[in-house]
Short mmCIF file of N, CA, C and O in Angstrom, two decimals:
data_model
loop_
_atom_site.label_atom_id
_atom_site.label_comp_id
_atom_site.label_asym_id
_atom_site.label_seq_id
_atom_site.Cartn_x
_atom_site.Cartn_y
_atom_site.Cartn_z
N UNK A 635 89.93 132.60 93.87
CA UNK A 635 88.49 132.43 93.98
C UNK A 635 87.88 132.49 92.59
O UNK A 635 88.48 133.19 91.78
N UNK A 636 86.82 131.89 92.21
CA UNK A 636 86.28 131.82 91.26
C UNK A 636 84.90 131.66 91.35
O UNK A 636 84.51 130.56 91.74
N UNK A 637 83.94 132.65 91.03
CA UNK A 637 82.55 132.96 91.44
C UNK A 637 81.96 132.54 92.80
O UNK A 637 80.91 131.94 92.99
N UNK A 638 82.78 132.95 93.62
CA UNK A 638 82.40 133.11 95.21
C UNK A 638 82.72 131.62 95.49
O UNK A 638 82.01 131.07 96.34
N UNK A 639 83.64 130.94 94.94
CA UNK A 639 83.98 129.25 95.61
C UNK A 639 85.58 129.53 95.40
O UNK A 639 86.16 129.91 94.38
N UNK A 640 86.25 129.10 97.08
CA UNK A 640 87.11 129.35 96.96
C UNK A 640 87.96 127.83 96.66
O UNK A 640 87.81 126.81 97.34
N UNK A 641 88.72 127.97 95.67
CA UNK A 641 89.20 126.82 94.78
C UNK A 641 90.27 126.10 95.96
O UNK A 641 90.17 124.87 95.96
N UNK A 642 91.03 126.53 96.71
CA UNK A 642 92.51 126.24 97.98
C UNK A 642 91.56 126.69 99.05
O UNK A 642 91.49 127.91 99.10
N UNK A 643 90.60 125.89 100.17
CA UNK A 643 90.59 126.86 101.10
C UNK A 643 91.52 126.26 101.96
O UNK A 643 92.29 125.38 101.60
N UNK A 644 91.42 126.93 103.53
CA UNK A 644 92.04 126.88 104.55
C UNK A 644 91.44 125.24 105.40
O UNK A 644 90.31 124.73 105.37
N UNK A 645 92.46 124.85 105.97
CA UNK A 645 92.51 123.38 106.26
C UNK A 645 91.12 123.71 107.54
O UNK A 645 91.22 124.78 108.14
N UNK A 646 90.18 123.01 107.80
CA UNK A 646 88.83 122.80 108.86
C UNK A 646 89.81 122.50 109.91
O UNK A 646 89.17 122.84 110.90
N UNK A 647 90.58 122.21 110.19
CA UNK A 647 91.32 120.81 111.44
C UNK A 647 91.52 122.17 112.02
O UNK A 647 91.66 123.25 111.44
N UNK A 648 91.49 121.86 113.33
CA UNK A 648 91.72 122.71 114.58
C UNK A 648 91.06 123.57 114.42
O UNK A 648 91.46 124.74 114.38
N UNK A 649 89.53 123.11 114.24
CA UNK A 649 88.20 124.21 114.01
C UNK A 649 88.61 125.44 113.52
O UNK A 649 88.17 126.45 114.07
N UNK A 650 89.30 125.53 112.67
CA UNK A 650 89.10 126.25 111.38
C UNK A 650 90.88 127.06 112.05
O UNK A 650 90.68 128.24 111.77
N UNK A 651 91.73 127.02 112.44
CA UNK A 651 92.59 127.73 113.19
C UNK A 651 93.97 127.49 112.51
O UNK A 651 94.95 128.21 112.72
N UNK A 652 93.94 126.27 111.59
CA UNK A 652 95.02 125.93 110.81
C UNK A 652 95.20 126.77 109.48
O UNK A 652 94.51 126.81 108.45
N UNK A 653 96.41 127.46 109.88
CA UNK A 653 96.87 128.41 108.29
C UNK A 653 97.05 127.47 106.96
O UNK A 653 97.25 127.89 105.82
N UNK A 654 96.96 126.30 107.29
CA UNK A 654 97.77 126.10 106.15
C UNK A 654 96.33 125.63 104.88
O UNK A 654 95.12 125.71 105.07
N UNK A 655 96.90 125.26 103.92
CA UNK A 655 95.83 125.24 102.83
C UNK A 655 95.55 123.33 102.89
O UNK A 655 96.29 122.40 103.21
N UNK A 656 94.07 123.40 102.42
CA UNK A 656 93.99 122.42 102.54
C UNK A 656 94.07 121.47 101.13
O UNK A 656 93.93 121.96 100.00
N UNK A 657 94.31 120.03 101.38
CA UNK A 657 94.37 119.18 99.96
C UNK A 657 93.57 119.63 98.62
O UNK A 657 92.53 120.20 98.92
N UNK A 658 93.69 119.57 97.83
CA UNK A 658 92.92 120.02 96.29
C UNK A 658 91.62 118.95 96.80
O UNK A 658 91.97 117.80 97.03
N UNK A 659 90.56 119.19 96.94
CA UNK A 659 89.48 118.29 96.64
C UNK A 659 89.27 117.38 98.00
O UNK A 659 88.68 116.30 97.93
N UNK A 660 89.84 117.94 99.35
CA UNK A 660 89.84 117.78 100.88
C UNK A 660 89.20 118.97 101.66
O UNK A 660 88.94 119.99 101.01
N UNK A 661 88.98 118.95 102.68
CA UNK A 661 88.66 119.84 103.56
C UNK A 661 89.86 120.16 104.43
O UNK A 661 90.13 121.30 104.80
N UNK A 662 90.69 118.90 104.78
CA UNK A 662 91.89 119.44 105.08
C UNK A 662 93.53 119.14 104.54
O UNK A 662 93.94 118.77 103.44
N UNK A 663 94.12 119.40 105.56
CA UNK A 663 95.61 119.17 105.13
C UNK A 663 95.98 117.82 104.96
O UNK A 663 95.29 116.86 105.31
N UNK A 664 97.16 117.77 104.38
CA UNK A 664 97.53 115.96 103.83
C UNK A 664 97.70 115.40 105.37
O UNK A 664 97.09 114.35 105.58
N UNK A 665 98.56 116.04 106.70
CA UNK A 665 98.82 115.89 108.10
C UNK A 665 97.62 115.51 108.89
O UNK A 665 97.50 114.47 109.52
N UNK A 666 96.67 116.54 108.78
CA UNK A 666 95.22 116.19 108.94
C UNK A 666 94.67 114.88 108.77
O UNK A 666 94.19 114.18 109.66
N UNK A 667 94.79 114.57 107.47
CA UNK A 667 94.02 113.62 106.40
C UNK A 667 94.44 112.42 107.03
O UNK A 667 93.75 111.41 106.90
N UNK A 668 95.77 112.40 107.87
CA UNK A 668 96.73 111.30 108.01
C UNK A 668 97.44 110.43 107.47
O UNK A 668 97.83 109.35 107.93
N UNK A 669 97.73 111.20 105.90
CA UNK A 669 98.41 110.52 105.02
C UNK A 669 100.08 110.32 105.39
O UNK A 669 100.67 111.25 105.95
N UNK A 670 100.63 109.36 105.12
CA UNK A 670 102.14 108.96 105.22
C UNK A 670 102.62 109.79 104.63
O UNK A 670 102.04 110.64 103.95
N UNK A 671 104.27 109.62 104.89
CA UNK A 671 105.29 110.46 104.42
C UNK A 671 105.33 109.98 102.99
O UNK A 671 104.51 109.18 102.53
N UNK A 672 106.45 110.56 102.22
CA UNK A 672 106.90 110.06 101.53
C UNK A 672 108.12 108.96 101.98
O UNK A 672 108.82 109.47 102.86
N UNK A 673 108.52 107.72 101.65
CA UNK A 673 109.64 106.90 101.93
C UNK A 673 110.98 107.86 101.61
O UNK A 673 111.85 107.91 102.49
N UNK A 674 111.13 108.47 100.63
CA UNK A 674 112.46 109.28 100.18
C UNK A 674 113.03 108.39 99.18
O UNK A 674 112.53 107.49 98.50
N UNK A 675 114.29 108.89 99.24
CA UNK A 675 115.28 108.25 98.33
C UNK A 675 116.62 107.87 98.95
O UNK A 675 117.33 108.78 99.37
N UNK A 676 117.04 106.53 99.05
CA UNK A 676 118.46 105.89 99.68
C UNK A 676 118.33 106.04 101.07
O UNK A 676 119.42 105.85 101.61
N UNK A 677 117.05 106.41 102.18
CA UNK A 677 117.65 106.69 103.55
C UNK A 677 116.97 108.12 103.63
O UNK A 677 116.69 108.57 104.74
N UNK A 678 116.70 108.84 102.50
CA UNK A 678 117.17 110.60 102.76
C UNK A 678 115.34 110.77 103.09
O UNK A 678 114.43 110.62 102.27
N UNK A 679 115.25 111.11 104.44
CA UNK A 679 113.75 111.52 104.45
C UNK A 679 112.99 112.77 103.62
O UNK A 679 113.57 113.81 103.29
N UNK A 680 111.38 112.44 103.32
CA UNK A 680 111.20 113.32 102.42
C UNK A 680 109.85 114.10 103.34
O UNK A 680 109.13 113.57 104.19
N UNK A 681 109.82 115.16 102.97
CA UNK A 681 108.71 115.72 104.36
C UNK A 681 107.50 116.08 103.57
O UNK A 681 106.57 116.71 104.07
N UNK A 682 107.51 115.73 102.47
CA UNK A 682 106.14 115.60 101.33
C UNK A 682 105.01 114.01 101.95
O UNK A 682 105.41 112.84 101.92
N UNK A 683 103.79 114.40 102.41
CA UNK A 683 102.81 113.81 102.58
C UNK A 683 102.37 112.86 100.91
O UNK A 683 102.50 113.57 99.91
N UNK A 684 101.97 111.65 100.69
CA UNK A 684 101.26 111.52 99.86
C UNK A 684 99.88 110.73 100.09
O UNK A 684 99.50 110.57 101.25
N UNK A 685 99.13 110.24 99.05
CA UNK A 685 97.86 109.71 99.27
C UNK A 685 98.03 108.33 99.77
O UNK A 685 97.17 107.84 100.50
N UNK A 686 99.41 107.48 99.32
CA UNK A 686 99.16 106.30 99.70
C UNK A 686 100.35 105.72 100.60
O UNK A 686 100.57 104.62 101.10
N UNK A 687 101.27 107.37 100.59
CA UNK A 687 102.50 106.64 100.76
C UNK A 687 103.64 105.97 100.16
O UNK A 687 104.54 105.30 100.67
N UNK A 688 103.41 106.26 99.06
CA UNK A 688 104.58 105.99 97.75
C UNK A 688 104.86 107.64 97.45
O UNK A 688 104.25 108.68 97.71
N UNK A 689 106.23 107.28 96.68
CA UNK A 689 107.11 108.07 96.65
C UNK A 689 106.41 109.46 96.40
O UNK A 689 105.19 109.53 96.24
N UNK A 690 107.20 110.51 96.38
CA UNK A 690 106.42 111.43 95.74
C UNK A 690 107.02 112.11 94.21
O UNK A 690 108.20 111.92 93.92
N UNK A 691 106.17 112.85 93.35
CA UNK A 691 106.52 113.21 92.38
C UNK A 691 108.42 113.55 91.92
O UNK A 691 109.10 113.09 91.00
N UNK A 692 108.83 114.74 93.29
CA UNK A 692 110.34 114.91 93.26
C UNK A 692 111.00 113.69 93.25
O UNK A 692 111.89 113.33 92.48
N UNK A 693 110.35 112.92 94.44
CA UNK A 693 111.54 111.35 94.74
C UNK A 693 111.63 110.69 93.62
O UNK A 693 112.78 110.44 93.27
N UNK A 694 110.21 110.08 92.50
CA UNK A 694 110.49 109.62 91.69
C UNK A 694 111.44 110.21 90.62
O UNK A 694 112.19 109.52 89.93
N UNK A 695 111.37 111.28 90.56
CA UNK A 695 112.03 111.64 89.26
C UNK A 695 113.36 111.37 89.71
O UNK A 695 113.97 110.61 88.95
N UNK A 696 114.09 111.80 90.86
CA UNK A 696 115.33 111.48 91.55
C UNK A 696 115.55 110.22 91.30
O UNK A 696 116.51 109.93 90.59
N UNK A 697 114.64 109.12 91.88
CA UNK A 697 115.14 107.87 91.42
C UNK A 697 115.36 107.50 90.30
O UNK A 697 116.33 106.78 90.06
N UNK A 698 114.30 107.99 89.12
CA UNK A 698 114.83 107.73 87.92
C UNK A 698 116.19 108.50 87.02
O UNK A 698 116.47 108.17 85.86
N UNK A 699 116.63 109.15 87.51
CA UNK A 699 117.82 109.94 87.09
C UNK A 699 119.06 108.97 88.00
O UNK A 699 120.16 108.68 87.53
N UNK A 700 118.50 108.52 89.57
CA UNK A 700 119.75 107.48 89.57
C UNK A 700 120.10 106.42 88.93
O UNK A 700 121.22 105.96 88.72
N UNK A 701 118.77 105.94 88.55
CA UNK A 701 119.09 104.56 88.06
C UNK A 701 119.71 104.41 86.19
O UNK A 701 120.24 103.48 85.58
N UNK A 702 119.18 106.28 85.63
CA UNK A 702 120.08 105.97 84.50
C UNK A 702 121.08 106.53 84.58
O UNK A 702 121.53 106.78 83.47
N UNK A 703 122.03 107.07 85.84
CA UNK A 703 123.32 107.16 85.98
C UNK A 703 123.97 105.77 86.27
O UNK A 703 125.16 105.43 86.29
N UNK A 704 123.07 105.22 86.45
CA UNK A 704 123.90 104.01 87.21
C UNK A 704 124.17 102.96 85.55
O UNK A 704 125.06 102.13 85.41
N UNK A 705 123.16 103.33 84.54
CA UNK A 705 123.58 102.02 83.54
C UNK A 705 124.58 102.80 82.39
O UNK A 705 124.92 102.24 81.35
N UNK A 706 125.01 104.30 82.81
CA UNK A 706 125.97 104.76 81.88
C UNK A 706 126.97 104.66 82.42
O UNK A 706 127.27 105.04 83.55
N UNK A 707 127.80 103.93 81.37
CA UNK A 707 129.08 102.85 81.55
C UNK A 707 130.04 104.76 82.07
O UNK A 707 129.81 105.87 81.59
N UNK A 708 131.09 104.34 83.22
CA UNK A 708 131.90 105.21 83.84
C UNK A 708 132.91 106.40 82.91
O UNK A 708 133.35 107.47 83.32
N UNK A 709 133.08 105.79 81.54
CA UNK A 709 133.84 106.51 80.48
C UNK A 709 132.73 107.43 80.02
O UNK A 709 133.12 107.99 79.00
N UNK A 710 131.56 107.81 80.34
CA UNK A 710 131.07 108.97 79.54
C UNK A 710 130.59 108.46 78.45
O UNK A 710 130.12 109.46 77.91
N UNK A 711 130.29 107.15 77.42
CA UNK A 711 129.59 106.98 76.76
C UNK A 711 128.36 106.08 76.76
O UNK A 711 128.07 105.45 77.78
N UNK A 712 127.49 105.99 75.45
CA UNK A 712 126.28 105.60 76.09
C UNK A 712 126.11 104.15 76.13
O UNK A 712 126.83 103.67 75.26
N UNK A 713 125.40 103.16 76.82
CA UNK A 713 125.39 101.85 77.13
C UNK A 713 125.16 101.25 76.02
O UNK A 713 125.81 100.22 75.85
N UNK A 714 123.90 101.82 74.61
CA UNK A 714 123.88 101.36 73.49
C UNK A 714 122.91 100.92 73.58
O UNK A 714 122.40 101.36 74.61
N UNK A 715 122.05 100.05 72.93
CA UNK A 715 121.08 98.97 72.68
C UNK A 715 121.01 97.56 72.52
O UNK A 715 120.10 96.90 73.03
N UNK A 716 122.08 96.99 71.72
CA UNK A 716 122.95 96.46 71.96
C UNK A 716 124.00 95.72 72.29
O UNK A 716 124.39 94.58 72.07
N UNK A 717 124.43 96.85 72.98
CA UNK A 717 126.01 97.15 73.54
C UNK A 717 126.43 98.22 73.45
O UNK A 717 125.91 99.06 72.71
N UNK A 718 127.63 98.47 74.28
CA UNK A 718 128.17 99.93 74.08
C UNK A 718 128.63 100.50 72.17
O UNK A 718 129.41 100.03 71.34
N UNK A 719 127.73 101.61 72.15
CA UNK A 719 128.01 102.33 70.74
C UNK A 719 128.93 103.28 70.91
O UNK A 719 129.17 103.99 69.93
N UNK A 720 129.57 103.49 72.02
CA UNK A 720 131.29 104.57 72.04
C UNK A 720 130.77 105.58 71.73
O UNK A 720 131.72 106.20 71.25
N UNK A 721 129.55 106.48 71.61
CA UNK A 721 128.95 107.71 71.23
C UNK A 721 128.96 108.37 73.09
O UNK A 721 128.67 107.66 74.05
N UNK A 722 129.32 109.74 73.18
CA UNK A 722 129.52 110.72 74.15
C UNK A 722 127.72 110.63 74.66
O UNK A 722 126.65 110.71 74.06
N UNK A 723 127.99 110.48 75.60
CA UNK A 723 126.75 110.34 76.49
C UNK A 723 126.70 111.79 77.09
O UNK A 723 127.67 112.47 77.43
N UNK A 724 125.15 112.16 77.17
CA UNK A 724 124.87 113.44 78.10
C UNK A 724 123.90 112.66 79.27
O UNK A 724 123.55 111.50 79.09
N UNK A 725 123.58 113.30 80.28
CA UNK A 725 122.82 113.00 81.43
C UNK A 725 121.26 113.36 80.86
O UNK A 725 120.84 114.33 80.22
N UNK A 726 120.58 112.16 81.37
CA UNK A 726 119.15 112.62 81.19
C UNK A 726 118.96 111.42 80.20
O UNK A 726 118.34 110.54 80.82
N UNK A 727 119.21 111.07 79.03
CA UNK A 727 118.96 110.16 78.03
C UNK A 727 119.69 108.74 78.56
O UNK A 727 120.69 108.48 79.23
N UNK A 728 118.55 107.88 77.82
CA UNK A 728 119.72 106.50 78.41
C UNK A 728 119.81 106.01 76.76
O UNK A 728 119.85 104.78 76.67
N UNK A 729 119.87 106.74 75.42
CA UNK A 729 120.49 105.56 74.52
C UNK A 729 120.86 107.23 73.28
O UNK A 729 120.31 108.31 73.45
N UNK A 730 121.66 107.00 72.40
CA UNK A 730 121.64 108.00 71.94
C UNK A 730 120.70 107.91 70.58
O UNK A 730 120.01 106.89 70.60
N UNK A 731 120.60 108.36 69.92
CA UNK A 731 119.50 108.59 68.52
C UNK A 731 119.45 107.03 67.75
O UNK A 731 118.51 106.30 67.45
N UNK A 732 120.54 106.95 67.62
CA UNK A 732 120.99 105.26 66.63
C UNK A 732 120.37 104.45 67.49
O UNK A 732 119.60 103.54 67.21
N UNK A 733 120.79 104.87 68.74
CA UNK A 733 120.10 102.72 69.16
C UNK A 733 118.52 103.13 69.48
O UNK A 733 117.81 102.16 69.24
N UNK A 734 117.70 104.35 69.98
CA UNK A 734 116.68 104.53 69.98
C UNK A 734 116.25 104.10 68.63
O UNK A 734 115.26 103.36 68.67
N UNK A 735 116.62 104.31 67.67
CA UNK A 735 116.26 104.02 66.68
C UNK A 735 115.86 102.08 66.32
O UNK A 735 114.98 101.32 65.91
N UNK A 736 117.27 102.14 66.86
CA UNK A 736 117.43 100.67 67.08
C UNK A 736 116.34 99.65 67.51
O UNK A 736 115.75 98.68 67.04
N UNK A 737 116.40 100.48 68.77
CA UNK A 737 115.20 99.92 69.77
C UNK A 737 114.00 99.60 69.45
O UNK A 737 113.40 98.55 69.70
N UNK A 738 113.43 101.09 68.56
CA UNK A 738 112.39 100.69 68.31
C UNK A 738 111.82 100.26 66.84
O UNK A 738 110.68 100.30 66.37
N UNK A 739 112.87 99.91 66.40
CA UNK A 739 112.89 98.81 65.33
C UNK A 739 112.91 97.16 65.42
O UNK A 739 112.64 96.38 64.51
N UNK A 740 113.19 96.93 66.37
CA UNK A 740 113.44 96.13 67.07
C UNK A 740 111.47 95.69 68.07
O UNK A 740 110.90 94.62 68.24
N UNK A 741 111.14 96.89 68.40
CA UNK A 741 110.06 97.16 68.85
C UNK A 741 109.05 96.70 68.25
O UNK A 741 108.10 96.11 68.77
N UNK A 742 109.25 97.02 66.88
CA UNK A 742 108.21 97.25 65.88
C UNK A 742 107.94 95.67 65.05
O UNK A 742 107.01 95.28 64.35
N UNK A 743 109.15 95.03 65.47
CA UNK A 743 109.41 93.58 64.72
C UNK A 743 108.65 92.85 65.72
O UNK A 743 108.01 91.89 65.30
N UNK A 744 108.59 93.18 67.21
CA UNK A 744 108.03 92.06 68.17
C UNK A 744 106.78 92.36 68.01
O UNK A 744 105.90 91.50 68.05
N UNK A 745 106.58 93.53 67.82
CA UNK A 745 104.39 93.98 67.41
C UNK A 745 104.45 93.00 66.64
O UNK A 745 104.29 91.93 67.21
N UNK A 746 104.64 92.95 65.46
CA UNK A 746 104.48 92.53 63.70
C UNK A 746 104.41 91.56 64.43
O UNK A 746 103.32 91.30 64.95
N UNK A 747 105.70 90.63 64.72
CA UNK A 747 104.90 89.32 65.01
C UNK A 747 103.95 88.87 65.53
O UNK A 747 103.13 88.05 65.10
N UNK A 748 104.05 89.65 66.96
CA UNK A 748 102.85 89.19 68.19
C UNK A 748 101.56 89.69 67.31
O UNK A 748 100.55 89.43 67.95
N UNK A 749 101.16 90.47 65.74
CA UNK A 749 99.71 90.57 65.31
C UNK A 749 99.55 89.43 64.68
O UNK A 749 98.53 88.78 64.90
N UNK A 750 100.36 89.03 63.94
CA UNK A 750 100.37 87.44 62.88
C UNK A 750 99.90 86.70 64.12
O UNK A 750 98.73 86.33 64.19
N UNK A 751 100.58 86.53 64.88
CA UNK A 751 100.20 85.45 65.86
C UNK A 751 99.13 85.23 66.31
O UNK A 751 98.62 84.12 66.45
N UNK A 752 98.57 86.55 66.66
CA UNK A 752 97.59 86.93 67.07
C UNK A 752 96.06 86.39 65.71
O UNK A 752 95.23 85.48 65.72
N UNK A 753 96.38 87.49 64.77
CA UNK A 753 95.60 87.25 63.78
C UNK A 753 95.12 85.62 63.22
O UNK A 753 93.98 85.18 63.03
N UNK A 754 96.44 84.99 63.07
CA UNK A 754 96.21 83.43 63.48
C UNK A 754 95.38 82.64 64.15
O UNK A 754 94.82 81.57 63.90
N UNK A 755 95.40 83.31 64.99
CA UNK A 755 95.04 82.67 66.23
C UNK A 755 92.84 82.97 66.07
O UNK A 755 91.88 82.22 66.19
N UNK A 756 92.97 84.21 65.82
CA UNK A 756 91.43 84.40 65.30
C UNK A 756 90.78 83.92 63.99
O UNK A 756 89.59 83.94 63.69
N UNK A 757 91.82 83.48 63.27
CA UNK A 757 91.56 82.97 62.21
C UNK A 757 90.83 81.38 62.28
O UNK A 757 89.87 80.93 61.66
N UNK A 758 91.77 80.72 63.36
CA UNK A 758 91.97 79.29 63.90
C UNK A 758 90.47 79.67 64.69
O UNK A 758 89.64 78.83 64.33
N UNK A 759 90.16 80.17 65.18
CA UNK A 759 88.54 80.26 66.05
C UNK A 759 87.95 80.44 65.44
O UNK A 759 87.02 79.65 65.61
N UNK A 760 87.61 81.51 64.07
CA UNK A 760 86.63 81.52 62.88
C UNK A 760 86.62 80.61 62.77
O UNK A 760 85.73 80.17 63.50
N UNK A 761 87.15 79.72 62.17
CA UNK A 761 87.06 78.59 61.52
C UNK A 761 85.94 77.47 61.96
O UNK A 761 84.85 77.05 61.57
N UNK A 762 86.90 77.26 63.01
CA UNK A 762 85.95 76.32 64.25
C UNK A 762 84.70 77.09 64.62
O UNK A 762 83.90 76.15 64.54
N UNK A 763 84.13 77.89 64.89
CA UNK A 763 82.98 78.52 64.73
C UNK A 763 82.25 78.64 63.42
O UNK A 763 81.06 78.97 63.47
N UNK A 764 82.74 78.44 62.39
CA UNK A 764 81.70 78.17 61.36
C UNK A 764 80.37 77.97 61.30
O UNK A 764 79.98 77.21 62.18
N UNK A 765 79.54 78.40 60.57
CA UNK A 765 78.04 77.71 60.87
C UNK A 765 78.10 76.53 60.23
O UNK A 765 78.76 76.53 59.19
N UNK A 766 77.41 75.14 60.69
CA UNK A 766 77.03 74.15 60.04
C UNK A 766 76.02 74.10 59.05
O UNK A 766 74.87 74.52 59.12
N UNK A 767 76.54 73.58 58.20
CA UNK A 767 75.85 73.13 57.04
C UNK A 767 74.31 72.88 57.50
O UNK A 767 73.43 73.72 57.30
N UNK A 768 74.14 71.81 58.05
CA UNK A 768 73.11 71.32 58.51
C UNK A 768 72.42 71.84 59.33
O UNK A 768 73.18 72.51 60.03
N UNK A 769 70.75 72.03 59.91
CA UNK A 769 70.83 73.05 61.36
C UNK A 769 70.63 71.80 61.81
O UNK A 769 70.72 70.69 61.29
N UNK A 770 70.21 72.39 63.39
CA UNK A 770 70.04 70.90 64.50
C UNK A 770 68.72 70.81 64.10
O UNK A 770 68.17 71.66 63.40
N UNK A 771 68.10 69.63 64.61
CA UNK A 771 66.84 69.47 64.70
C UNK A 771 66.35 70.14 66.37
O UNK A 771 66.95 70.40 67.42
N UNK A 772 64.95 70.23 65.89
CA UNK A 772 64.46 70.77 66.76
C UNK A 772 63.38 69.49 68.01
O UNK A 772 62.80 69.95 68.99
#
């Protein structure tokens, strides 16, 4: 509680009879509210309510830890940038220091260009926008 407003109250649904707490910034529970499940992950049901029905915070992170088990090559090292750099892979990272490095050097070359291009490109419209010499007549 915080100066007589209670910040979590108790869910309204079933005229006030439901223990459980209600949504941050709801009157009631996510069940209440009639929000969907979460979908889960592979099949595996998830008993977390969300707002729209996409995954929830746990599932995503799960999915993203499968999908970078899935691009580290089966020998334990890391996929590379690349290509495989034969450096000992740990779980959790998908490139090791060198090709991050790599990467975003690599990163930094597609900015650079895409501003020239860019800058070009505003240059080419100044131009053509010029004021005329002449004004119009009136």
């Amino acid at each position: 509680m915080r100066r007589g407003i209670d910040r979590h109250p108790v869910c309204e649904a079933d005229d006030g009879r439901c223990p459980t707490l209600a949504v941050v910034g709801e009157t009631q529970r996510a069940e209440h509210l009639g929000w969907p499940l979460c979908p889960g992950l592979d099949g595996h049901p998830c008993t977390v309510r969300t707002r729209t029905g996409d995954q929830c915070a746990t599932c995503q992170d799960e999915a993203r830890y499968a999908r970078l088990d899935a691009i580290l090559p089966d020998d334990g090292t890391w996929p590379g940038h690349d290509g495989p750099c034969g450096r000992a892979a740990f779980p959790g990272a998908p490139l090791c220091w060198r090709c991050c490095a790599a990467a975003q050097r690599d990163r930094d070359r597609v900015i650079q260009e895409w501003e020239a291009v860019r800058d070009a490109a505003v240059a080419a419209a100044k131009a053509q926008e010029a004021p005329q010499a002449v004004s119009a007549p009136i």
